[in-house]
CSV table of C-alpha atoms in Angstrom, one decimal:
chain,number,residue,atom,x,y,z
A,1,MET,CA,73.2,87.0,64.4
A,2,LYS,CA,74.9,85.7,67.5
A,3,ILE,CA,78.0,87.6,66.6
A,4,ARG,CA,76.0,90.8,66.3
A,5,LYS,CA,74.4,90.2,69.7
A,6,LEU,CA,77.8,89.7,71.2
A,7,GLN,CA,79.1,92.9,69.6
A,8,ASN,CA,76.2,94.8,71.2
A,9,ASN,CA,77.5,93.8,74.6
A,10,ASN,CA,80.0,96.4,75.6
A,11,LEU,CA,82.3,94.0,77.4
A,12,ILE,CA,82.4,91.6,74.4
A,13,SER,CA,82.5,94.2,71.7
A,14,LEU,CA,85.7,95.6,73.1
A,15,LEU,CA,87.4,92.3,72.3
A,16,PHE,CA,86.7,93.0,68.6
A,17,ARG,CA,88.7,96.2,68.8
A,18,PRO,CA,92.3,95.3,67.9
A,19,GLN,CA,93.9,98.5,69.3
A,20,PHE,CA,92.2,97.9,72.7
A,21,VAL,CA,93.3,94.3,72.7
A,22,VAL,CA,96.9,95.2,72.0
A,23,PHE,CA,96.7,97.8,74.8
A,24,CYS,CA,95.5,95.1,77.2
A,25,LEU,CA,98.3,92.8,76.2
A,26,SER,CA,100.8,95.5,76.9
A,27,VAL,CA,99.2,96.0,80.3
A,28,LEU,CA,99.5,92.2,81.0
A,29,PHE,CA,103.2,91.9,80.2
A,30,SER,CA,104.2,95.1,81.9
A,31,GLN,CA,102.1,94.5,85.1
A,32,ILE,CA,103.2,90.8,85.3
A,33,ALA,CA,106.8,92.0,85.3
A,34,SER,CA,106.1,94.9,87.8
A,35,ASN,CA,104.2,92.6,90.3
A,36,MET,CA,106.8,89.9,90.1
A,37,LEU,CA,109.4,92.5,90.8
A,38,SER,CA,107.5,93.7,93.9
A,39,ILE,CA,107.3,90.2,95.4
A,40,VAL,CA,110.9,89.4,94.5
A,41,LEU,CA,112.2,92.5,96.2
A,42,ILE,CA,110.0,92.0,99.2
A,43,VAL,CA,111.2,88.4,99.6
A,44,LEU,CA,114.9,89.4,99.1
A,45,THR,CA,114.5,92.2,101.7
A,46,TYR,CA,112.8,90.0,104.3
A,47,ASN,CA,115.2,87.1,103.8
A,48,ILE,CA,118.1,89.5,104.4
A,49,THR,CA,116.6,91.3,107.5
A,50,HIS,CA,113.6,89.3,108.8
A,51,SER,CA,112.1,92.7,109.7
A,52,SER,CA,108.7,94.2,108.7
A,53,PHE,CA,110.3,97.7,109.2
A,54,ALA,CA,112.9,96.9,106.5
A,55,VAL,CA,110.1,96.0,104.1
A,56,SER,CA,108.4,99.2,105.0
A,57,VAL,CA,111.5,101.1,104.0
A,58,LEU,CA,111.5,99.2,100.7
A,59,VAL,CA,107.9,100.2,100.0
A,60,LEU,CA,108.8,103.8,101.0
A,61,ALA,CA,111.6,103.7,98.5
A,62,PHE,CA,108.9,103.2,95.9
A,63,LEU,CA,106.6,105.8,97.4
A,64,LEU,CA,109.0,108.7,97.7
A,65,PRO,CA,109.3,109.2,93.9
A,66,GLN,CA,105.5,109.2,93.7
A,67,VAL,CA,105.4,112.3,95.9
A,68,PHE,CA,108.0,114.2,93.9
A,69,PHE,CA,107.5,113.0,90.3
A,70,SER,CA,104.0,111.5,89.8
A,71,PHE,CA,102.2,114.9,89.3
A,72,LEU,CA,105.0,116.1,86.9
A,73,GLY,CA,104.6,112.7,85.1
A,74,GLY,CA,100.9,113.5,84.7
A,75,ILE,CA,101.6,116.9,83.3
A,76,ILE,CA,104.1,115.4,80.8
A,77,ALA,CA,101.7,112.6,79.9
A,78,ASP,CA,99.0,115.2,79.1
A,79,ALA,CA,101.4,117.3,77.0
A,80,LYS,CA,103.3,114.6,75.2
A,81,ASN,CA,102.6,111.5,73.2
A,82,LYS,CA,101.4,108.9,75.7
A,83,ARG,CA,102.5,106.0,73.4
A,84,LYS,CA,106.1,107.3,73.4
A,85,ILE,CA,106.1,107.6,77.2
A,86,LEU,CA,104.9,104.0,77.5
A,87,ILE,CA,107.6,102.8,75.1
A,88,PHE,CA,110.3,104.7,77.1
A,89,GLY,CA,109.0,103.3,80.4
A,90,ASN,CA,109.2,99.7,79.3
A,91,VAL,CA,112.6,99.9,77.6
A,92,ALA,CA,114.2,101.9,80.6
A,93,ARG,CA,112.9,99.4,83.2
A,94,ALA,CA,114.1,96.4,81.1
A,95,LEU,CA,117.6,98.0,81.0
A,96,VAL,CA,117.6,98.6,84.8
A,97,LEU,CA,116.6,94.9,85.4
A,98,VAL,CA,119.4,93.7,83.2
A,99,ALA,CA,121.8,95.8,85.2
A,100,PHE,CA,120.6,94.2,88.4
A,101,PHE,CA,121.6,90.8,87.1
A,102,PHE,CA,125.3,91.8,87.3
A,103,VAL,CA,125.1,93.2,90.8
A,104,LYS,CA,125.1,91.4,94.2
A,105,ASP,CA,121.7,91.7,95.9
A,106,THR,CA,122.7,93.7,99.1
A,107,LEU,CA,120.0,95.6,101.0
A,108,ALA,CA,121.5,99.0,100.1
A,109,PHE,CA,121.5,98.2,96.4
A,110,ILE,CA,117.9,96.8,96.6
A,111,TYR,CA,116.7,100.1,98.0
A,112,ILE,CA,118.7,102.1,95.3
A,113,PHE,CA,117.3,99.8,92.6
A,114,MET,CA,113.7,100.3,93.9
A,115,LEU,CA,114.2,104.0,93.8
A,116,THR,CA,115.4,103.9,90.2
A,117,ILE,CA,112.5,101.8,89.0
A,118,ALA,CA,110.1,103.9,91.0
A,119,VAL,CA,111.2,107.2,89.3
A,120,ILE,CA,110.8,105.6,85.8
A,121,THR,CA,107.4,104.2,86.8
A,122,GLN,CA,106.1,107.7,87.9
A,123,PHE,CA,106.2,108.8,84.3
A,124,TYR,CA,104.7,105.5,83.0
A,125,ILE,CA,101.6,105.0,85.1
A,126,PRO,CA,100.0,108.4,84.5
A,127,ALA,CA,100.1,107.6,80.7
A,128,GLU,CA,98.7,104.1,81.0
A,129,ALA,CA,95.1,104.2,82.4
A,130,PRO,CA,94.3,107.6,80.7
A,131,PHE,CA,95.0,105.9,77.4
A,132,ILE,CA,91.7,104.0,77.6
A,133,PRO,CA,89.4,106.9,76.7
A,134,HIS,CA,91.4,107.3,73.5
A,135,LEU,CA,90.6,103.7,72.5
A,136,VAL,CA,86.9,103.3,73.4
A,137,LYS,CA,83.6,105.2,73.3
A,138,LYS,CA,82.4,107.0,76.4
A,139,SER,CA,79.5,104.5,76.8
A,140,GLN,CA,82.1,101.7,76.9
A,141,LEU,CA,84.2,103.1,79.7
A,142,LEU,CA,82.8,100.9,82.5
A,143,ALA,CA,83.3,97.8,80.4
A,144,ALA,CA,86.7,98.9,79.3
A,145,ASN,CA,87.8,99.6,82.9
A,146,ALA,CA,86.4,96.2,83.9
A,147,ILE,CA,88.6,94.5,81.2
A,148,PHE,CA,91.5,96.8,82.3
A,149,GLY,CA,90.9,95.6,85.8
A,150,VAL,CA,90.8,91.9,84.7
A,151,CYS,CA,94.1,92.5,82.9
A,152,LEU,CA,95.6,94.4,85.8
A,153,PHE,CA,94.5,92.0,88.5
A,154,GLY,CA,95.1,89.0,86.3
A,155,SER,CA,98.6,90.1,85.8
A,156,ILE,CA,98.9,90.6,89.6
A,157,LEU,CA,97.7,87.0,90.0
A,158,ILE,CA,100.2,85.7,87.4
A,159,GLY,CA,103.0,87.8,88.7
A,160,TYR,CA,102.5,86.9,92.3
A,161,VAL,CA,102.1,83.2,91.6
A,162,ALA,CA,105.1,83.1,89.3
A,163,ALA,CA,107.4,85.1,91.6
A,164,GLY,CA,108.3,82.4,94.0
A,165,PRO,CA,108.8,79.6,91.4
A,166,ALA,CA,110.7,81.9,89.1
A,167,MET,CA,113.2,82.7,92.0
A,168,ARG,CA,113.7,79.0,92.5
A,169,ILE,CA,114.2,78.3,88.8
A,170,PHE,CA,116.3,81.3,87.7
A,171,GLY,CA,117.9,82.2,91.0
A,172,SER,CA,117.6,85.5,92.9
A,173,ASN,CA,119.6,87.3,90.1
A,174,GLY,CA,118.5,85.4,87.0
A,175,VAL,CA,114.9,86.2,87.6
A,176,PHE,CA,115.6,89.8,86.7
A,177,LEU,CA,116.5,88.8,83.1
A,178,PHE,CA,113.1,87.0,82.8
A,179,MET,CA,111.2,90.1,84.0
A,180,ALA,CA,113.2,92.3,81.6
A,181,ALA,CA,112.0,90.1,78.8
A,182,LEU,CA,108.4,90.7,79.8
A,183,PHE,CA,108.9,94.5,79.7
A,184,ILE,CA,110.3,94.1,76.2
A,185,LEU,CA,107.1,92.1,75.1
A,186,SER,CA,105.1,95.1,76.5
A,187,TYR,CA,107.2,97.4,74.4
A,188,ILE,CA,106.5,95.4,71.3
A,189,CYS,CA,102.7,95.6,71.9
A,190,ILE,CA,102.9,99.4,72.5
A,191,GLN,CA,104.7,99.7,69.1
A,192,MET,CA,101.4,98.5,67.5
A,193,MET,CA,99.2,101.0,69.3
A,194,PRO,CA,98.1,104.3,67.7
A,195,ASN,CA,99.7,107.7,68.5
A,196,VAL,CA,97.4,109.8,70.6
A,197,SER,CA,96.8,113.3,69.3
A,198,LEU,CA,98.0,115.9,71.8
A,199,SER,CA,95.1,117.6,73.6
A,200,VAL,CA,97.2,120.4,75.1
A,201,LYS,CA,100.1,122.5,73.9
A,202,LYS,CA,103.5,120.8,74.0
A,203,LEU,CA,105.9,121.6,76.8
A,204,ARG,CA,108.0,124.6,75.8
A,205,THR,CA,111.8,124.3,75.8
A,206,GLU,CA,113.7,127.3,77.0
A,207,LYS,CA,117.2,128.3,75.9
A,208,THR,CA,118.9,127.7,79.3
A,209,THR,CA,118.7,125.0,81.9
A,210,VAL,CA,117.7,127.6,84.5
A,211,GLY,CA,114.9,128.8,82.2
A,212,ASN,CA,113.6,125.3,81.8
A,213,ILE,CA,113.6,124.7,85.5
A,214,VAL,CA,111.7,128.0,86.2
A,215,HIS,CA,109.2,127.3,83.4
A,216,LEU,CA,108.6,123.8,84.7
A,217,TYR,CA,108.1,125.1,88.3
A,218,LYS,CA,105.6,127.6,87.1
A,219,LEU,CA,103.8,125.0,85.0
A,220,VAL,CA,103.5,122.6,87.9
A,221,VAL,CA,102.1,125.3,90.2
A,222,VAL,CA,99.5,126.3,87.6
A,223,GLU,CA,98.5,122.8,86.7
A,224,PHE,CA,98.3,121.8,90.3
A,225,ALA,CA,95.9,124.6,91.0
A,226,ASP,CA,93.8,123.7,88.0
A,227,VAL,CA,93.5,120.0,89.1
A,228,LEU,CA,92.6,121.1,92.7
A,229,SER,CA,89.9,123.4,91.3
A,230,LEU,CA,88.6,120.5,89.1
A,231,LEU,CA,88.3,118.2,92.2
A,232,LYS,CA,86.6,120.9,94.2
A,233,SER,CA,84.0,121.6,91.5
A,234,LYS,CA,83.1,117.9,91.0
A,235,ARG,CA,82.2,116.1,94.2
A,236,SER,CA,81.8,112.7,92.5
A,237,VAL,CA,85.4,112.9,91.1
A,238,ALA,CA,86.9,114.1,94.4
A,239,SER,CA,85.2,111.3,96.3
A,240,SER,CA,86.2,108.6,93.8
A,241,PHE,CA,89.7,110.1,93.7
A,242,LEU,CA,90.1,109.7,97.5
A,243,PHE,CA,88.8,106.1,97.5
A,244,LEU,CA,91.1,105.2,94.7
A,245,ALA,CA,93.9,106.5,96.8
A,246,LEU,CA,92.6,104.6,99.8
A,247,SER,CA,92.5,101.3,97.9
A,248,GLN,CA,96.2,101.7,96.9
A,249,VAL,CA,97.2,102.6,100.5
A,250,ILE,CA,95.5,99.5,101.8
A,251,ILE,CA,97.5,97.3,99.4
A,252,LEU,CA,100.8,98.9,100.3
A,253,ILE,CA,100.3,98.5,104.0
A,254,LEU,CA,99.2,94.9,103.7
A,255,ALA,CA,102.3,94.2,101.5
A,256,THR,CA,104.5,95.5,104.3
A,257,ILE,CA,103.2,93.1,106.9
A,258,VAL,CA,102.4,90.1,104.8
A,259,PRO,CA,105.9,88.5,105.0
A,260,ASP,CA,105.9,88.6,108.8
A,261,TYR,CA,102.2,87.5,108.9
A,262,ALA,CA,103.1,84.5,106.6
A,263,ARG,CA,106.0,83.4,108.8
A,264,ARG,CA,104.5,83.9,112.3
A,265,THR,CA,100.8,83.2,111.7
A,266,LEU,CA,100.6,81.0,108.6
A,267,HIS,CA,104.0,79.3,109.3
A,268,ILE,CA,105.0,79.3,105.6
A,269,PRO,CA,108.3,80.6,104.1
A,270,ALA,CA,108.4,84.1,102.6
A,271,GLU,CA,108.8,82.6,99.1
A,272,ASP,CA,105.3,81.0,99.3
A,273,ILE,CA,103.4,84.2,100.1
A,274,SER,CA,102.9,84.8,96.4
A,275,VAL,CA,100.8,81.6,96.1
A,276,VAL,CA,99.1,81.5,99.5
A,277,VAL,CA,98.3,85.3,100.0
A,278,PHE,CA,98.8,87.5,97.0
A,279,ALA,CA,97.5,85.1,94.2
A,280,PRO,CA,94.1,84.4,95.8
A,281,ALA,CA,93.6,88.2,96.3
A,282,ALA,CA,94.5,88.9,92.7
A,283,PHE,CA,92.1,86.1,91.6
A,284,GLY,CA,89.3,87.8,93.7
A,285,MET,CA,90.1,91.1,92.0
A,286,LEU,CA,89.9,89.5,88.6
A,287,VAL,CA,86.5,87.7,89.3
A,288,ALA,CA,85.0,90.9,90.8
A,289,SER,CA,86.2,93.1,87.9
A,290,PHE,CA,84.5,90.7,85.4
A,291,PHE,CA,81.2,90.7,87.2
A,292,ILE,CA,81.2,94.5,87.8
A,293,GLY,CA,81.8,95.1,84.1
A,294,SER,CA,79.3,92.5,82.8
A,295,LYS,CA,76.6,91.9,85.4
A,296,PHE,CA,76.5,95.0,87.7
A,297,THR,CA,76.3,97.8,85.2
A,298,LYS,CA,73.0,99.0,86.4
A,299,ILE,CA,74.1,99.3,90.1
A,300,SER,CA,75.2,102.7,91.3
A,301,HIS,CA,79.0,103.1,91.3
A,302,GLU,CA,78.8,104.6,94.8
A,303,HIS,CA,76.9,101.5,96.1
A,304,ILE,CA,79.6,99.2,94.7
A,305,ILE,CA,82.3,101.3,96.5
A,306,ASP,CA,80.3,101.1,99.8
A,307,ILE,CA,80.3,97.3,99.4
A,308,GLY,CA,84.0,97.3,98.8
A,309,LEU,CA,84.8,99.4,101.9
A,310,ILE,CA,82.6,97.3,104.3
A,311,LEU,CA,84.0,94.0,102.9
A,312,SER,CA,87.6,95.3,103.2
A,313,SER,CA,87.0,96.0,107.0
A,314,VAL,CA,85.5,92.5,107.4
A,315,VAL,CA,88.5,91.0,105.6
A,316,LEU,CA,91.0,92.8,107.9
A,317,PHE,CA,89.1,91.5,111.0
A,318,GLY,CA,89.2,88.0,109.4
A,319,PHE,CA,93.0,88.2,109.0
A,320,SER,CA,93.5,89.3,112.6
A,321,SER,CA,91.6,86.3,114.0
A,322,ILE,CA,92.3,83.5,111.5
A,323,ASP,CA,94.7,81.7,113.8
A,324,LEU,CA,92.1,81.6,116.6
A,325,VAL,CA,89.8,79.3,114.7
A,326,LYS,CA,90.2,75.8,116.2
A,327,ASN,CA,90.5,72.6,114.2
A,328,ALA,CA,90.8,74.4,110.9
A,329,ASN,CA,93.5,74.5,108.3
A,330,ILE,CA,94.9,78.1,108.7
A,331,VAL,CA,96.4,78.2,105.2
A,332,PHE,CA,93.1,77.3,103.5
A,333,LEU,CA,91.3,79.9,105.6
A,334,ALA,CA,93.9,82.5,104.6
A,335,VAL,CA,93.3,81.7,100.9
A,336,GLY,CA,89.6,82.3,101.3
A,337,VAL,CA,90.0,85.5,103.2
A,338,THR,CA,92.5,86.9,100.7
A,339,PHE,CA,90.2,86.0,97.9
A,340,LEU,CA,87.5,88.2,99.6
A,341,ALA,CA,90.1,90.9,100.0
A,342,GLY,CA,90.6,90.9,96.2
A,343,ILE,CA,86.9,91.2,95.6
A,344,ALA,CA,86.7,94.1,98.1
A,345,ASN,CA,89.5,96.0,96.5
A,346,ALA,CA,88.1,95.6,93.0
A,347,CYS,CA,84.7,96.9,94.2
A,348,ILE,CA,86.5,100.2,95.1
A,349,PHE,CA,89.0,100.4,92.2
A,350,VAL,CA,86.8,99.7,89.1
A,351,PRO,CA,83.8,102.0,89.8
A,352,ALA,CA,86.0,104.8,91.3
A,353,GLN,CA,88.3,104.8,88.3
A,354,THR,CA,85.3,104.8,85.9
A,355,ILE,CA,83.8,107.8,87.7
A,356,VAL,CA,87.1,109.7,87.3
A,357,GLN,CA,87.5,108.9,83.6
A,358,THR,CA,83.8,109.7,82.9
A,359,HIS,CA,83.9,113.2,84.5
A,360,VAL,CA,87.4,114.4,83.7
A,361,SER,CA,88.4,115.5,80.2
A,362,ASN,CA,91.2,113.8,78.3
A,363,ARG,CA,93.3,117.0,78.5
A,364,SER,CA,93.4,116.7,82.3
A,365,LEU,CA,93.1,113.0,83.0
A,366,SER,CA,96.8,112.2,83.3
A,367,LYS,CA,97.4,115.1,85.7
A,368,VAL,CA,94.6,113.7,87.9
A,369,PHE,CA,96.2,110.3,87.9
A,370,GLY,CA,99.5,111.9,88.6
A,371,LEU,CA,98.1,113.7,91.6
A,372,LEU,CA,96.5,110.5,92.7
A,373,TYR,CA,99.8,108.7,93.1
A,374,LEU,CA,101.3,111.8,94.8
A,375,VAL,CA,98.4,111.7,97.3
A,376,VAL,CA,98.9,107.9,97.8
A,377,GLY,CA,102.6,108.6,98.6
A,378,ILE,CA,101.8,111.3,101.1
A,379,ILE,CA,98.9,109.4,102.8
A,380,ALA,CA,100.8,106.1,103.0
A,381,PHE,CA,104.1,107.5,104.3
A,382,ALA,CA,103.3,107.7,108.0
A,383,PRO,CA,101.1,104.6,108.1
A,384,LEU,CA,103.8,102.5,106.4
A,385,ILE,CA,106.5,103.6,108.9
A,386,LEU,CA,104.2,103.1,111.9
A,387,THR,CA,102.9,99.8,110.5
A,388,GLY,CA,106.4,98.3,110.2
A,389,VAL,CA,107.3,99.5,113.7
A,390,PHE,CA,104.0,98.3,115.3
A,391,ALA,CA,104.1,94.9,113.5
A,392,ASP,CA,107.7,94.3,114.8
A,393,VAL,CA,106.9,95.5,118.4
A,394,LEU,CA,103.2,94.8,119.0
A,395,GLY,CA,102.5,92.1,116.4
A,396,VAL,CA,100.6,91.9,113.1
A,397,ARG,CA,97.2,91.2,114.9
A,398,VAL,CA,97.1,94.7,116.5
A,399,VAL,CA,97.9,96.4,113.2
A,400,LEU,CA,95.2,94.4,111.3
A,401,ILE,CA,92.5,95.2,114.0
A,402,GLY,CA,93.4,98.9,114.0
A,403,MET,CA,93.2,99.0,110.2
A,404,GLY,CA,89.8,97.2,110.2
A,405,VAL,CA,88.4,99.6,112.8
A,406,ALA,CA,89.6,102.7,110.8
A,407,LEU,CA,88.3,101.4,107.5
A,408,LEU,CA,84.9,100.5,109.0
A,409,ALA,CA,84.7,104.1,110.4
A,410,ILE,CA,85.5,105.5,107.0
A,411,ALA,CA,82.8,103.3,105.3
A,412,LEU,CA,80.1,104.3,107.8
A,413,ALA,CA,81.1,108.0,107.6
A,414,LYS,CA,80.8,107.9,103.8
A,415,MET,CA,77.4,106.3,103.8
A,416,ALA,CA,76.1,108.6,106.5
A,417,PHE,CA,77.5,112.0,105.3
A,418,LEU,CA,78.6,111.7,101.6
A,419,ARG,CA,75.9,109.8,99.8
A,420,ASP,CA,73.3,112.6,99.5
A,421,ARG,CA,76.0,115.1,98.4
A,422,ILE,CA,77.3,113.0,95.5
A,423,THR,CA,75.6,112.7,92.2
A,424,ILE,CA,77.0,110.4,89.5
């Protein structure tokens, strides 16, 4: 009787679906490796240069492929077998990581390495989250995205916490072999997942290379117009799409200034930012994802996003003034503020992604996510450059206050002008 009651709970019942569990394990292994990689490369870059601008360039090296390849990756993910795409993505990234083990970690090579990983990732990501509707019922999507969020943010927590110690244990080169092994574990999990039946016609192959390029160009133009038309026709999807992009941009900008913030404000070495800054934020995301999926199912998705935006602005103001608090342990305060930052980001991510998955058909979902990462790359480009420059010239405090004011203005504008126009 108790088991039947548990199975009636969407969040718990999903844990009785082997295919969904295997998918979550693949997300865990893949994302732990990805997030460890981000921290390792940020630390290596900052230790070589001691410059926030150099870290900005590193992040841009990841963003540029998003602009050029993410939408194409979405088209391919909708037209091809998503399972095979995920398999290729894990194997390819593992091989690149193994190659890094044999190369000296110079700044130029770190940038080239990041570009290579980023190109592969643009074909992987659009196939990952859109896999969820193929594994669960529509009524289980919020719970499934909450679990996905727990896995995603839990892997961020593990990856960020493990990055510093792993660098000390395996060395700055040996750590790449460890991360390659995690990608292989994700590959093994995906091998046990089902093939997804294609919802659209396979990409056609022309007889010549020029013919293929022309066909691909026309396909991208047509599909891009279709996705824009979809977003225009569904206000709830367009709104959630933009706030999903905003949540990603905030994370990228903070990642740019965190090493300098840790050294100048918190007075800790760059290797410790994974434990002091990133890990509490990931834990906050994990906790918030669990409660959103289990306790807050009756609350409007839009209201949860509002809470996330307001809380994000409060967090940024907290970061900017944390060193002004007298007779307090700054590191402990930073852990508390970053925990709230994680909660805020999850309050935007989980409901926004659920709205998109609920209102977009499976045949277009990967293209929408592909466009999402393209938009993130475009929106974040200028802020990342300016953030790195301003942080080096004016200091991190000015950047944080500016971000807090901008985010608060966006939150108030959303609540004042968009709420009555969006129906979920």
